[in-house]
XYZ file of C-alpha atoms in Angstrom:
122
model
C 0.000 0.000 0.000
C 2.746 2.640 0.665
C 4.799 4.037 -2.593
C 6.976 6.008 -0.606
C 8.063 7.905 2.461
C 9.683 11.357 2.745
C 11.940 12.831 5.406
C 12.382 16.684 5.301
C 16.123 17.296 5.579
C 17.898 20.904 6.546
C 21.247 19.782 4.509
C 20.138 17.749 1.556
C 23.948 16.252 0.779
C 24.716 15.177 4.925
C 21.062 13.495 4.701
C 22.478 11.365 1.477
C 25.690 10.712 2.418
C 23.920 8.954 5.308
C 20.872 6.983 3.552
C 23.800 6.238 0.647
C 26.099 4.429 3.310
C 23.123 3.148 5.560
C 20.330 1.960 2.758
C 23.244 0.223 0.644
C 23.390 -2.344 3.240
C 19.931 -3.646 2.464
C 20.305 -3.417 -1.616
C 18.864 -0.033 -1.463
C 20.290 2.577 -4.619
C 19.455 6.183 -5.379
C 15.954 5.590 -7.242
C 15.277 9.249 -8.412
C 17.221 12.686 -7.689
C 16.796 16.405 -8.022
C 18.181 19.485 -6.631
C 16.124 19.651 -3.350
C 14.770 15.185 -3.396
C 16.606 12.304 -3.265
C 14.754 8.968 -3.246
C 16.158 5.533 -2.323
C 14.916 2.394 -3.463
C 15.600 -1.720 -2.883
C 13.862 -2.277 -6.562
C 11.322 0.349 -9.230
C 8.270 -1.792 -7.940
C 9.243 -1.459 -4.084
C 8.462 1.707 -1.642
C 11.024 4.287 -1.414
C 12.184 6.362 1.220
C 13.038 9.887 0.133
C 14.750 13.437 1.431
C 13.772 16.261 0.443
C 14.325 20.281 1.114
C 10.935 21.504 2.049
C 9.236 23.076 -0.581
C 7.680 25.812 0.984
C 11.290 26.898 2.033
C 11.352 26.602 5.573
C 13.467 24.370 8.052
C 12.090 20.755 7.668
C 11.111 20.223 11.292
C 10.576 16.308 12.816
C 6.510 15.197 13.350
C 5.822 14.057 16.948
C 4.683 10.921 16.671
C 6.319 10.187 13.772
C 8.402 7.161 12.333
C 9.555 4.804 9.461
C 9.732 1.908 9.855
C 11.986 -0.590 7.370
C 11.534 -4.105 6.983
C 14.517 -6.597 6.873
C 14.806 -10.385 6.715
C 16.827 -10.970 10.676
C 17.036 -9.832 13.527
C 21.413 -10.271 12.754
C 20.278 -7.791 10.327
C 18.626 -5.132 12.911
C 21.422 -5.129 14.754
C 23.868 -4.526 11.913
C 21.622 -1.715 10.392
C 21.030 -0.077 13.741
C 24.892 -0.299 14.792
C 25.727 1.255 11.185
C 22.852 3.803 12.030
C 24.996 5.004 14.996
C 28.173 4.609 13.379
C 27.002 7.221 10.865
C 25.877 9.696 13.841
C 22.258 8.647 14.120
C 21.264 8.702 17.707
C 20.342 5.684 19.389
C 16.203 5.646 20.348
C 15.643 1.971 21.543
C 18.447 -0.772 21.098
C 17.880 -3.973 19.319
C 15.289 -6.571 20.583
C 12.511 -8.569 20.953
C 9.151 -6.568 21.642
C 6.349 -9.244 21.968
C 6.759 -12.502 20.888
C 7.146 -11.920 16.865
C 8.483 -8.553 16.458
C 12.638 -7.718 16.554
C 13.385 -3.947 16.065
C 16.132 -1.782 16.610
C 14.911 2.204 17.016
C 17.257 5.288 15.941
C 16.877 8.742 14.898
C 18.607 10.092 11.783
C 20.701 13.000 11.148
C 17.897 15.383 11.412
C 16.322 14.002 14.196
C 13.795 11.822 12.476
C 12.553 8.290 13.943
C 13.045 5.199 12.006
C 13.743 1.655 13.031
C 14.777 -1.534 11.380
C 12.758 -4.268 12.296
C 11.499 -8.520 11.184
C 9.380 -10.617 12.084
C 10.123 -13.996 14.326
């Protein structure tokens, strides 16, 4: 059901450098790119996750409540992505683990203060 997902980012080529080193791990290539957007993307047919400048001009701000999250195959791979996450100066927002008895997830926020997580299911 979901195409895509876009982050608003206050310094466009920081925000890629980080989503280039961090979304290569899962397969993940820049999909589409302009001056102010860059999208990311595991395959044409998949959802995307995207930056962008705001287009109204004004700082991109974080949403309360807020947050991405991207589906991987292990919970190996949680903890790799999320390490890698903090490695590239994301900040740390739940460590790696088990949260009920299917769900494995791994909770950071990115350069500009927006909430992801990896997570699988067990």
């Amino acid at each position: 059901m979901i195409g895509y997902v876009t982050l608003g980012t206050n310094d466009l080529q920081k925000g890629a450098h980080f989503y280039d080193e961090l979304l290569s791990e899962i397969g993940a290539t820049r999909f589409m790119e302009f001056e102010t957007f860059i999208s990311w993307a595991v395959a044409p047919d998949q959802p995307k996750l995207s930056i962008t400048k705001p287009f109204n001009g004004n700082s991109a701000t974080i949403g309360n409540g807020v947050m991405i999250a991207l589906a991987v195959e292990s919970p190996q791979q949680v903890d790799a992505l999320h390490a890698k996450a903090i490695a590239l100066g994301a900040t740390n927002e739940g460590n790696p683990g088990k949260r009920g008895e299917k769900f494995y997830g791994g909770y950071f926020r990115d350069l500009d203060g927006n909430k992801l997580n990896f997570f699988c299911v067990l």
